[in-house]
Short mmCIF file of C-alpha atoms and ligand atoms in Angstrom, two decimals:
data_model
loop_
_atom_site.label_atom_id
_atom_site.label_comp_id
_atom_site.label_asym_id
_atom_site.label_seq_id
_atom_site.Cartn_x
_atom_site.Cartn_y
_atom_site.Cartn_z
CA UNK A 1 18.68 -6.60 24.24
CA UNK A 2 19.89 -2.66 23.75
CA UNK A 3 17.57 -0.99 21.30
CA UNK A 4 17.89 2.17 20.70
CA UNK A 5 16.48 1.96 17.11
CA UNK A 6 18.34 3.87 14.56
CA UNK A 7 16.10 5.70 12.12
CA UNK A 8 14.08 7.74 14.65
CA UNK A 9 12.58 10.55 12.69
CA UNK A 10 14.42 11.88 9.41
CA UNK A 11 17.67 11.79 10.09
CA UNK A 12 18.22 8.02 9.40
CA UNK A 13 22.09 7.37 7.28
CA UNK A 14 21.46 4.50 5.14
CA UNK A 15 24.90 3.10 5.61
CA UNK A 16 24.64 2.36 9.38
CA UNK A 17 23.00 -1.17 9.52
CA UNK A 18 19.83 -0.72 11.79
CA UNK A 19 18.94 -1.76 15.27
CA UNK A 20 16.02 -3.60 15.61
CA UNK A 21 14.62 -5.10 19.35
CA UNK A 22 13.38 -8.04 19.82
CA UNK A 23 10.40 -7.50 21.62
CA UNK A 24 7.54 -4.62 21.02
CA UNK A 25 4.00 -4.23 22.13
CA UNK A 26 2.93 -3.35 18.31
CA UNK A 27 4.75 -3.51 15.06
CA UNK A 28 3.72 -1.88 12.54
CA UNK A 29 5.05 -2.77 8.99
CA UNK A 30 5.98 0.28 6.59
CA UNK A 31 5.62 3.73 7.02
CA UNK A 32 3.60 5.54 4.28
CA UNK A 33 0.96 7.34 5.32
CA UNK A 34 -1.09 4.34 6.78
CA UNK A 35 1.80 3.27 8.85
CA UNK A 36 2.78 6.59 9.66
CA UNK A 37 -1.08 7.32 11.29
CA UNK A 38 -0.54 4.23 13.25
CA UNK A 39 2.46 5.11 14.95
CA UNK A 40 1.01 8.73 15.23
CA UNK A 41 -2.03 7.67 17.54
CA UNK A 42 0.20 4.96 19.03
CA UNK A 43 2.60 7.81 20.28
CA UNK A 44 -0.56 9.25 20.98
CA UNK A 45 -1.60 6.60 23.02
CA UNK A 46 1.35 6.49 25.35
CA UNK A 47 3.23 3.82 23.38
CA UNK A 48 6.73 4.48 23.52
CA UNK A 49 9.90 3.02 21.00
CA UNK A 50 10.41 0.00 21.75
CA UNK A 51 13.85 -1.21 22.56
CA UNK A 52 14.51 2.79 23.79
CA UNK A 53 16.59 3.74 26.24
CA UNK A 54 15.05 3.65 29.60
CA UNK A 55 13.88 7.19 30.41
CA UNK A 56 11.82 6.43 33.55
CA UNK A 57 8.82 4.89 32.28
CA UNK A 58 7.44 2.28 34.35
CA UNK A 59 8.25 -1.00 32.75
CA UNK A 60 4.96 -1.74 31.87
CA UNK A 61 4.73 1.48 29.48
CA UNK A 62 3.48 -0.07 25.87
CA UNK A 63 6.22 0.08 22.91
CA UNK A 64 5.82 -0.08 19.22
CA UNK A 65 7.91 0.35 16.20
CA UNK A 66 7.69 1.00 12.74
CA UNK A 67 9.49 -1.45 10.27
CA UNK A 68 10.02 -0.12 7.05
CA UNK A 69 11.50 -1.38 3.88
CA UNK A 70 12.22 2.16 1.99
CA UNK A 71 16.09 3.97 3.10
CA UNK A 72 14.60 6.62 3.82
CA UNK A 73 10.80 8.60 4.32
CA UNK A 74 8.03 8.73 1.83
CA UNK A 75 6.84 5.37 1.35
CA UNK A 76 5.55 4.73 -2.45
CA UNK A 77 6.03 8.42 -3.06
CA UNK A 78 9.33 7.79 -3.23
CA UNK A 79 9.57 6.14 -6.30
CA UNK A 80 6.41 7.82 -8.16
CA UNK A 81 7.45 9.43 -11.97
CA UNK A 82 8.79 13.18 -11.73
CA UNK A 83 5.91 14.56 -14.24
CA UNK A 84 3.09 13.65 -11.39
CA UNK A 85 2.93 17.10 -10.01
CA UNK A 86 0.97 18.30 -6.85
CA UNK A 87 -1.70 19.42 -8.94
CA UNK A 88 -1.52 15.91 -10.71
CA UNK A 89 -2.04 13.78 -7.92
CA UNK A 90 -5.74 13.56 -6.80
CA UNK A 91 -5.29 15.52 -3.60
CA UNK A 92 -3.50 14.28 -0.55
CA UNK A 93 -4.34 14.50 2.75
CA UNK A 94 -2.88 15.70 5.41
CA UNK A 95 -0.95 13.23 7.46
CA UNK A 96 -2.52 13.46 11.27
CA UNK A 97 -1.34 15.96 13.39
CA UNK A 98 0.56 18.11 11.29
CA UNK A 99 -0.39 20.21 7.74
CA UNK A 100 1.56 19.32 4.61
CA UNK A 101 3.97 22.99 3.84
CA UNK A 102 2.55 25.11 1.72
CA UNK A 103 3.80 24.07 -2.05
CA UNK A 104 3.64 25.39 -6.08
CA UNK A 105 1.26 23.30 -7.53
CA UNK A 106 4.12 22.38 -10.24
CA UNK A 107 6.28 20.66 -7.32
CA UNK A 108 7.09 16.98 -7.94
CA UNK A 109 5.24 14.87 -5.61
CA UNK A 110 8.69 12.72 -5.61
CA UNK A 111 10.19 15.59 -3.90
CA UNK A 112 7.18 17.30 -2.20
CA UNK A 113 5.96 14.38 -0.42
CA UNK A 114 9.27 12.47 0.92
CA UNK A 115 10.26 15.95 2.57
CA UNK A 116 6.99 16.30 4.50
CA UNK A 117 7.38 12.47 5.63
CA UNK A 118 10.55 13.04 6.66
CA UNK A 119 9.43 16.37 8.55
CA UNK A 120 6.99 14.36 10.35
CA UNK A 121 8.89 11.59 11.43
CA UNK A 122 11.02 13.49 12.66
CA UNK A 123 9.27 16.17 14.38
CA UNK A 124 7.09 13.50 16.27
CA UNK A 125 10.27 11.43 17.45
CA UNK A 126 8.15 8.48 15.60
CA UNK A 127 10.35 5.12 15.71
CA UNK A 128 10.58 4.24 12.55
CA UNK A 129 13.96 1.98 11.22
CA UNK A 130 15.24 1.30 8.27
CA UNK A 131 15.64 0.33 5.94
CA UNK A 132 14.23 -3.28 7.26
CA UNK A 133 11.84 -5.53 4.90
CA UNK A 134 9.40 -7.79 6.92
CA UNK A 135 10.24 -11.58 4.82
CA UNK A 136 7.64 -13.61 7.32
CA UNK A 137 5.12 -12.93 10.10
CA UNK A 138 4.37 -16.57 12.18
CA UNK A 139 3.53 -17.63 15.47
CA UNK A 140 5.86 -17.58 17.44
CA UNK A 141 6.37 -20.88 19.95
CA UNK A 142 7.36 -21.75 23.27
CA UNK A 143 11.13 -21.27 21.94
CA UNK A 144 10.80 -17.87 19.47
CA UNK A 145 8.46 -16.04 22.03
CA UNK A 146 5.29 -16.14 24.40
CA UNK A 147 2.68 -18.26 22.86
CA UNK A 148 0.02 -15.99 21.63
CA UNK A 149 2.67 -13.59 20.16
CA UNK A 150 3.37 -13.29 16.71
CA UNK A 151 7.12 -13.61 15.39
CA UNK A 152 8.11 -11.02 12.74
CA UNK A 153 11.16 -12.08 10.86
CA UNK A 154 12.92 -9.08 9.01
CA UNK A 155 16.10 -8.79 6.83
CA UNK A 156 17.95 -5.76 6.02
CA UNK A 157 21.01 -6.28 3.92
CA UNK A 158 22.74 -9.17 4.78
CA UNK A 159 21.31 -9.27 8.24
CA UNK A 160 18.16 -10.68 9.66
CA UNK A 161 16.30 -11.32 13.13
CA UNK A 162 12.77 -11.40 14.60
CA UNK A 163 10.78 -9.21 16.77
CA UNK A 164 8.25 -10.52 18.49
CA UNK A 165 4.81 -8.44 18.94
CA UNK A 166 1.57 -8.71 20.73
CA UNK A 167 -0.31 -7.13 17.69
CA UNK A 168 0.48 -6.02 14.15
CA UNK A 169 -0.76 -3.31 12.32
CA UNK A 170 0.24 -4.27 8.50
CA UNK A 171 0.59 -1.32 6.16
CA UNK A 172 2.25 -2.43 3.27
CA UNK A 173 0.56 -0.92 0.56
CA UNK A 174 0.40 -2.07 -3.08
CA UNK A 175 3.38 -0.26 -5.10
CA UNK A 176 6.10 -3.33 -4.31
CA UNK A 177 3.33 -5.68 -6.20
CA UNK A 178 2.03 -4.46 -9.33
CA UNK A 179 -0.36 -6.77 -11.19
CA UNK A 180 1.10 -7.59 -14.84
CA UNK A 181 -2.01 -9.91 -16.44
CA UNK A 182 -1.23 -12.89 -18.17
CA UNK A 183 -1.97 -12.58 -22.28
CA UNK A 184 -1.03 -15.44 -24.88
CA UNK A 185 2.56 -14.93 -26.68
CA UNK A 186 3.69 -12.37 -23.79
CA UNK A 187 7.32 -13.97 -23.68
CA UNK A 188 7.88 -13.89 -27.58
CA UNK A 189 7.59 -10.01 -27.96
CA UNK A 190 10.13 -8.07 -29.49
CA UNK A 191 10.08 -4.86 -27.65
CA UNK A 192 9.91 -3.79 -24.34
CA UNK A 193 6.94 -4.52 -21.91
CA UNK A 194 6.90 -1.93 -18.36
CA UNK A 195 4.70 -1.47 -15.66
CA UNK A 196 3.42 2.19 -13.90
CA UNK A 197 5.96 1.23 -11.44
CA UNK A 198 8.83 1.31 -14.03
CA UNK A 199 7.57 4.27 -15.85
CA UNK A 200 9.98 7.40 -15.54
CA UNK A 201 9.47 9.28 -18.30
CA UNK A 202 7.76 9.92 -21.44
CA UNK A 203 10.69 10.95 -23.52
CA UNK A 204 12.11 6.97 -22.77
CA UNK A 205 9.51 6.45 -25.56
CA UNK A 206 10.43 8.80 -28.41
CA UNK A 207 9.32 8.07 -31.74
CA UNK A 208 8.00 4.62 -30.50
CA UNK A 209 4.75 3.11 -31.21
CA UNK A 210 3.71 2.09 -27.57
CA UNK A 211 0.31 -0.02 -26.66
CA UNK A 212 -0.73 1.61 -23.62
CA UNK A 213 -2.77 -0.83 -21.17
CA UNK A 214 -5.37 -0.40 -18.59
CA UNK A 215 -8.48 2.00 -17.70
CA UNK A 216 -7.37 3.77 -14.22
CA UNK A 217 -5.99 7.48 -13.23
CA UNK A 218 -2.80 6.20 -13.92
CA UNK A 219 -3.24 4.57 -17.66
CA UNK A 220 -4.77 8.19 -18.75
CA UNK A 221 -2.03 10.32 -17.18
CA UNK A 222 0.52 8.37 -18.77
CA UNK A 223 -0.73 8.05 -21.72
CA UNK A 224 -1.99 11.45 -22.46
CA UNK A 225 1.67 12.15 -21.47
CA UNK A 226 3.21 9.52 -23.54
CA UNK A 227 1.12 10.54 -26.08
CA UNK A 228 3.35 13.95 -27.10
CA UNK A 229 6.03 11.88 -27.77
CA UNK A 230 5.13 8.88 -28.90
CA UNK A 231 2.50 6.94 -30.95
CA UNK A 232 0.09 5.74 -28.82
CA UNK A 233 -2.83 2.69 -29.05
CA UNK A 234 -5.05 2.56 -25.50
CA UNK A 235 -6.40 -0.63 -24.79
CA UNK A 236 -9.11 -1.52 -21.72
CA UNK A 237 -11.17 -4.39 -21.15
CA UNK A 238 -13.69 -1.86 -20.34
CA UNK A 239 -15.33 1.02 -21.44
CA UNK A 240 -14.47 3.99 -18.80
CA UNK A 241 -16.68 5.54 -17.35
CA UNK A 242 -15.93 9.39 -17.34
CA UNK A 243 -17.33 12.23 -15.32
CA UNK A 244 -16.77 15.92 -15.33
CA UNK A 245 -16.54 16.24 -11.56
CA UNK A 246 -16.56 13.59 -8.54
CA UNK A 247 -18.58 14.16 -5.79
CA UNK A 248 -18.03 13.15 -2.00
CA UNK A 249 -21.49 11.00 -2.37
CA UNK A 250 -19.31 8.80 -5.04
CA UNK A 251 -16.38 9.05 -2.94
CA UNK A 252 -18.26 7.33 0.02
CA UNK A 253 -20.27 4.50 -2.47
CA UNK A 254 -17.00 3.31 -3.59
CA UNK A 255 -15.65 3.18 0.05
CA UNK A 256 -19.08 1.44 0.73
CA UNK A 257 -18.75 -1.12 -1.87
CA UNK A 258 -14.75 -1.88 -1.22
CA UNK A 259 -15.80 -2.41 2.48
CA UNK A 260 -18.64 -4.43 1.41
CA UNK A 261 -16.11 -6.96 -0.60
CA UNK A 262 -13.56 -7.21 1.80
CA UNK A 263 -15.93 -7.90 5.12
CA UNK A 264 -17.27 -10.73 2.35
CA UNK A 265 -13.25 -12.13 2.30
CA UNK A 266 -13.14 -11.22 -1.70
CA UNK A 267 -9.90 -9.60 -3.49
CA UNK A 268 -10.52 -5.77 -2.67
CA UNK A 269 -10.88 -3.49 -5.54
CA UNK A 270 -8.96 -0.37 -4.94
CA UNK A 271 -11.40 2.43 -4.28
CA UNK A 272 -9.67 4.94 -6.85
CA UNK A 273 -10.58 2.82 -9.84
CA UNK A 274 -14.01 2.33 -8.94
CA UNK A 275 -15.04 6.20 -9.07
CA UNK A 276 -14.25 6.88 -12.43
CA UNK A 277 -12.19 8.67 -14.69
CA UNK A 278 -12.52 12.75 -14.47
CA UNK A 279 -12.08 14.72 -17.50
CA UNK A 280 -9.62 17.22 -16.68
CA UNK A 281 -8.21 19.69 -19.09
CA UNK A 282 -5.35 17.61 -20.07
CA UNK A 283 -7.83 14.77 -20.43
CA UNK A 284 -10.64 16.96 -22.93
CA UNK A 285 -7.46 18.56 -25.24
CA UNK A 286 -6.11 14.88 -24.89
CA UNK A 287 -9.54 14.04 -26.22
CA UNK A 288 -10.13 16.32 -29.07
CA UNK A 289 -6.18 15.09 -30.36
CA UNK A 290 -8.12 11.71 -30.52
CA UNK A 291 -5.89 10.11 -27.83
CA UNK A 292 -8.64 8.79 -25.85
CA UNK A 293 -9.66 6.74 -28.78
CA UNK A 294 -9.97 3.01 -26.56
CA UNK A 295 -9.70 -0.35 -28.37
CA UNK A 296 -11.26 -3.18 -27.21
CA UNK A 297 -8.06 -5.64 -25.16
CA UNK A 298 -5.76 -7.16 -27.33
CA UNK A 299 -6.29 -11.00 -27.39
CA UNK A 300 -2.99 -11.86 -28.25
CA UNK A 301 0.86 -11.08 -28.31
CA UNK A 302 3.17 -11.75 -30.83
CA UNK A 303 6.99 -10.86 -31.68
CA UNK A 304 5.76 -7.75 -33.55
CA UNK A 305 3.16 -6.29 -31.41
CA UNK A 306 -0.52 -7.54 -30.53
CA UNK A 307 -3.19 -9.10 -32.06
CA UNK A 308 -6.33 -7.03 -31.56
CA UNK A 309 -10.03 -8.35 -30.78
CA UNK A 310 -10.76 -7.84 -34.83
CA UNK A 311 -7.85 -10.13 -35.21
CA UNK A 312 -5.15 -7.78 -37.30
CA UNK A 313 -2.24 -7.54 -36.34
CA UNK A 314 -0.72 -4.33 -34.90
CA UNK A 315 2.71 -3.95 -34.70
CA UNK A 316 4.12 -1.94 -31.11
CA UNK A 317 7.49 -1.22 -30.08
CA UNK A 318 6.53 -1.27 -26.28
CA UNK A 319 3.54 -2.49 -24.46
CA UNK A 320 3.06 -0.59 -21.64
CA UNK A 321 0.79 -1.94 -18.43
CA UNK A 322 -0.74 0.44 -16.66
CA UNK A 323 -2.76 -2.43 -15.13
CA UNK A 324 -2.83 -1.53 -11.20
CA UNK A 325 -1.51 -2.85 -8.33
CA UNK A 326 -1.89 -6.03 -5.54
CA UNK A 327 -2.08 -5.42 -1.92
CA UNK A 328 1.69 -5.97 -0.54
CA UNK A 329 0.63 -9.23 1.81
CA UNK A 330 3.26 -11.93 1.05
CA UNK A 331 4.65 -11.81 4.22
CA UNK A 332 1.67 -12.80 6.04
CA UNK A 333 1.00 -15.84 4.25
CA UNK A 334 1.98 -17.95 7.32
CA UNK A 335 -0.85 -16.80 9.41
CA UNK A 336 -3.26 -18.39 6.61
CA UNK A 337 -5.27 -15.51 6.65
CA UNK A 338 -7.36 -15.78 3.20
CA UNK A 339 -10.63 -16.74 3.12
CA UNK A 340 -12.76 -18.91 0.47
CA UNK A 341 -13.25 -15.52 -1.65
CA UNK A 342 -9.87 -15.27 -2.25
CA UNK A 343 -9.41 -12.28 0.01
CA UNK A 344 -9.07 -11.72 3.30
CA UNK A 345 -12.46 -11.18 5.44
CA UNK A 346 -12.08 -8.12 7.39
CA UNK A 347 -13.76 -6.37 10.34
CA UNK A 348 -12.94 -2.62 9.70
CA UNK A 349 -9.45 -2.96 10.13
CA UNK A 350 -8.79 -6.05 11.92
CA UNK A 351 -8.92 -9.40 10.25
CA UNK A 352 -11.80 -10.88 11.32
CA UNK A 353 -11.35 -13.36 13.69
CA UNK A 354 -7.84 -12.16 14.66
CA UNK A 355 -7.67 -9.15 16.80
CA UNK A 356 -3.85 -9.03 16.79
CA UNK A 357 -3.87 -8.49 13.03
CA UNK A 358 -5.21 -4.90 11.54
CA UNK A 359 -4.48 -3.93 7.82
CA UNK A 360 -4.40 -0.27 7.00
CA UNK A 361 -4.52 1.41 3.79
CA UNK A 362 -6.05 -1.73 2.70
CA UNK A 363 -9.10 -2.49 0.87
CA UNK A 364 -11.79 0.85 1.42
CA UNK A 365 -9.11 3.05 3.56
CA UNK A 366 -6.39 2.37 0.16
CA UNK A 367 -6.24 6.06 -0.15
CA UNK A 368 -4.63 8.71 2.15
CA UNK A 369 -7.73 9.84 3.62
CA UNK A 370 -8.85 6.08 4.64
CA UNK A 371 -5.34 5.58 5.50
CA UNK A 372 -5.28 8.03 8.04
CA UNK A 373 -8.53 7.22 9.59
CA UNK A 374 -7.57 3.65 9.26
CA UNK A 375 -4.61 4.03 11.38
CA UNK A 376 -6.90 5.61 13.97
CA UNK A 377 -9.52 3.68 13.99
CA UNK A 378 -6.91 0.25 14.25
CA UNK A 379 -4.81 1.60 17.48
CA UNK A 380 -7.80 2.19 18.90
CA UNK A 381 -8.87 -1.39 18.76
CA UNK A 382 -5.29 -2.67 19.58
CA UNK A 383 -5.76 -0.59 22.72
CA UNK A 384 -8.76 -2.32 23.64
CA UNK A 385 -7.55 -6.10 22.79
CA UNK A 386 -4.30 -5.43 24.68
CA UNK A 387 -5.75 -4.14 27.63
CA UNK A 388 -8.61 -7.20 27.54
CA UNK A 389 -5.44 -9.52 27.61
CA UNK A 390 -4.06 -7.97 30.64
CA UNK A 391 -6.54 -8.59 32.63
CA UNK A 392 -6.70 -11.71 35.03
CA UNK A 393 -7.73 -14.65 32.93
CA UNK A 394 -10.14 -17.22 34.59
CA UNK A 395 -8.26 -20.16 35.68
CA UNK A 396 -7.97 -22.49 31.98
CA UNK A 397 -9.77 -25.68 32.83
CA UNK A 398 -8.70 -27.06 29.70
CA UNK A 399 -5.45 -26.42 29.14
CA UNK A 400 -2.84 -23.94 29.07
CA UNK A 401 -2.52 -20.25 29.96
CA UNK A 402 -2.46 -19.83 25.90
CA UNK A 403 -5.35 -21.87 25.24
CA UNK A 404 -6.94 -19.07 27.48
CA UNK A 405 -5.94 -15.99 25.91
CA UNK A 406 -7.10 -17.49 22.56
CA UNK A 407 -10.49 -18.03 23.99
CA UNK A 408 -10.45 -14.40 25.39
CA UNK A 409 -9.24 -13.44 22.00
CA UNK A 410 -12.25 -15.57 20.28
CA UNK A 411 -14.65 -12.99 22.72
CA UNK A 412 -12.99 -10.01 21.40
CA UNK A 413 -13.28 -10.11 17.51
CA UNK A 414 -17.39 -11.25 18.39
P1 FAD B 1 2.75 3.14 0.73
O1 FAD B 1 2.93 4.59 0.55
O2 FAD B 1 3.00 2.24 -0.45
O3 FAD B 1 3.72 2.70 1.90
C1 FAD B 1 3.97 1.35 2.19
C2 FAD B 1 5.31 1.26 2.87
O4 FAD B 1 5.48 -0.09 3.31
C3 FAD B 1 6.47 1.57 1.93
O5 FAD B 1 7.39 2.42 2.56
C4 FAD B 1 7.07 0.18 1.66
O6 FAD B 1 8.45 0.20 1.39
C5 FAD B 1 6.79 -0.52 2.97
N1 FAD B 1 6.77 -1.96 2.85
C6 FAD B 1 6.15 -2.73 1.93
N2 FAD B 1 6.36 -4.04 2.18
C7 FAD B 1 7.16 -4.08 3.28
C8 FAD B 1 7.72 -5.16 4.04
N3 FAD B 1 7.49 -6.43 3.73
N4 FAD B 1 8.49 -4.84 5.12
C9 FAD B 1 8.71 -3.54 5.47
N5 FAD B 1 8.18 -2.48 4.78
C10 FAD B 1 7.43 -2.78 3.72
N6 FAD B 1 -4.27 8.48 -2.94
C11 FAD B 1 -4.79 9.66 -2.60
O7 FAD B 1 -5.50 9.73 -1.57
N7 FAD B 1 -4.57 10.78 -3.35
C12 FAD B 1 -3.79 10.75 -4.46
O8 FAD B 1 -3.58 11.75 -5.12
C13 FAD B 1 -3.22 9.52 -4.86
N8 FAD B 1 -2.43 9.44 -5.95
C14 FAD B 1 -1.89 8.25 -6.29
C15 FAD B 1 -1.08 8.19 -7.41
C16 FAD B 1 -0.54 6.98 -7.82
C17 FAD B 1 0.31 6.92 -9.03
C18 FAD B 1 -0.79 5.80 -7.06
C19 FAD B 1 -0.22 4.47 -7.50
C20 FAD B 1 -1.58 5.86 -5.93
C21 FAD B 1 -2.15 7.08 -5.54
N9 FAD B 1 -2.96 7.17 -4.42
C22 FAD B 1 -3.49 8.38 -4.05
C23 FAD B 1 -3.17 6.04 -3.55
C24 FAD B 1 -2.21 6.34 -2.38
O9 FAD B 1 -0.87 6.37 -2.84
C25 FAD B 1 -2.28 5.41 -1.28
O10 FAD B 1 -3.58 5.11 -0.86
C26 FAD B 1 -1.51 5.84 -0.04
O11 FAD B 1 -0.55 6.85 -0.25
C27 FAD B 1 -0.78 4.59 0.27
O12 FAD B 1 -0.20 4.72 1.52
P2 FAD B 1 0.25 3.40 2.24
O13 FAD B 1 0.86 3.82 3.53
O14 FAD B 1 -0.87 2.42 2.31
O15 FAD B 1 1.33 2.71 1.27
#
């Protein structure tokens, strides 16, 4: 089948329906800066687009291509709240290969960051297309492709199709899943209820009395934000732990102990919230207004507001979750991949046990730095596997040509 996939670099139109192969070496799913480092060192590599014009390669040449979901560059950046400035966000790091521009610290990350992506994509020729949501990743048989492969089934629009792929390198993120917890009465309230990824701006909550949820970076911005405008109540289930700086020693404990869970198979925590909250200046003048005051979690929620943990009642206009986010994984429920924990066991980057699968920006690389290095570190071990299964196979005695492979695949991940 022609190829020739249409959003190559930056200059993708949203209104011409993409192309998408049906065969690549490696597909990688989305294109924030995890996916983005994969397809970097894949180019890197000598992976070309798959489904590209022929331009001389031999036919063996590997191909790869970036599915993403977004209409155009940026990944979650895109849809971040104006107000988190590039001297709000933590600190982002470079995306391989080439420096973020040079930018006024008061630049919207919305706008700072989708540029640069774009930039990049472009500059690098990286095949990305969109926009194209992954809906199913599977097996694919004797009749949807090679045994052995997996079957990606994608929609965009109104269309859909499958690609099939020797590997996958999944990097999905969190932002499309944001975790709302479950709290008695939740459907009976009056006023509004809003996640982080809803939140646009503070002045949406004028005059309002607003419950603000949840102990992360996030919950603090917003509501020390939120605060200027509106009443505000913070609630956590625990006490935060603040620090005046953050050290790379911290940095690399809570990488540690993320790593830890997810080699275990248990849900990942995300690395940001478990290094603390830092008092910036915002955060101390936030402070000394008494904003920072934290109540114990609501136990309840009722038509006018919540019931707190002393039991009174305290009425809220809007109760607003800043309560973090899921890993983005629905798509791969088909290859069963979750283990007793409740997460997914991982080797580094690759499932364990599955050397065609590789998560990045997952679990202890769910940051830009580990994304980077985690789309490194899992092209270099799709590199390897592919290579492994391209050499000559002892003759199956047991059954098929397949049977083999998964055998040679079983060596691998040991
Ligand atoms: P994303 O940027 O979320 O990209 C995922 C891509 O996959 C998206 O384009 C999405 O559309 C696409 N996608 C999802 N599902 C599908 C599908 N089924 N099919 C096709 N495409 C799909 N980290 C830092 O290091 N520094 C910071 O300052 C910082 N600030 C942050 C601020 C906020 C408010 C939040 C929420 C997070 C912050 N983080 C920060 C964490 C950081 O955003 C991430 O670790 C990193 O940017 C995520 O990159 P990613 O590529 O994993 O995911």
């Amino acid at each position: 089948m022609t190829a020739g996939p249409r959003g190559v670099g930056a200059g993708v139109n949203p209104t011409a329906a993409p192309t998408v192969p049906e065969t690549a070496d490696v597909v990688v799913i989305g294109a924030g800066q995890a996916g983005l480092s994969a397809g970097y060192h894949l180019q890197r590599r000598g992976f070309v687009p798959a489904g590209a014009p022929p331009s001389g390669q031999h036919d063996a040449t590997p191909t790869y291509l970036v599915l993403d979901a977004e209409d155009g560059p940026g990944g979650a950046w895109r849809h971040r709240w104006r107000s988190l400035r590039m001297s709000t966000v933590n600190g982002i790091y470079d995306l391989p290969g080439i420096e973020q521009p040079g930018v006024a610290p008061e630049a919207a990350s919305v706008d700072v960051l989708p540029a640069y992506f774009g930039d990049y994509e472009a500059e690098l020729g990286l095949a990305v297309v969109r926009p194209v949501r992954v809906r199913r990743v599977e097996e694919a048989d004797g009749a949807t492709g090679r045994p052995g492969d997996l079957l990606v089934r994608w929609a965009s629009g109104d269309r859909s199709g499958a690609i099939t792929a020797r590997a996958l390198v999944n990097a999905t993120g969190t932002w499309s899943k944001p975790f709302w917890p479950a709290y008695p009465g939740q459907e009976t309230v009056r006023g509004r209820q809003l996640h982080t990824a809803d939140y646009v701006r503070a002045e949406d909550f004028a005059g309002a009395r607003v419950a603000v949820v949840g102990g992360g970076i996030s919950a603090v911005q917003l509501l020390e934000e939120v605060s200027h405008v509106a009443r505000t109540f913070w609630f956590t289930r625990r006490e935060p732990v603040w620090r005046d700086d953050f050290g790379p020693d911290e940095g690399s404990r809570a990488v540690a102990m993320v790593d830890q869970r997810v080699r275990e198979g248990l849900p990942p925590q995300s690395v940001v919230s478990v290094t603390g909250l830092i008092r910036t200046p915002s955060l101390h003048a936030a402070a000394e207004r008494g904003v920072l005051e934290r109540r114990p979690m609501f136990t309840r929620i009722v038509p006018e507001g919540v019931v707190a943990a002393d039991g009174q009642l305290l009425p809220v206009d809007v109760i607003f979750w800043n309560t973090g986010f899921r890993a983005a994984l629905d798509h791969l429920r088909p290859l069963h991949l979750r283990a007793a924990g409740g997460g997914i066991r991982m080797d580094a980057t690759q499932v364990a046990g599955e050397p065609r699968v590789h998560l990045v920006g997952y679990g202890p690389s769910a940051s830009t730095v580990g994304a980077n290095r985690a789309g490194r570190e899992a092209v270099a071990r799709i590199v390897r596997y592919l290579a492994a299964e391209d050499e000559p196979l002892p003759v199956p005695h047991d059954g098929t040509r397949a049977a083999a492979r998964r055998r040679s695949r079983d060596v691998t991940a040991s």
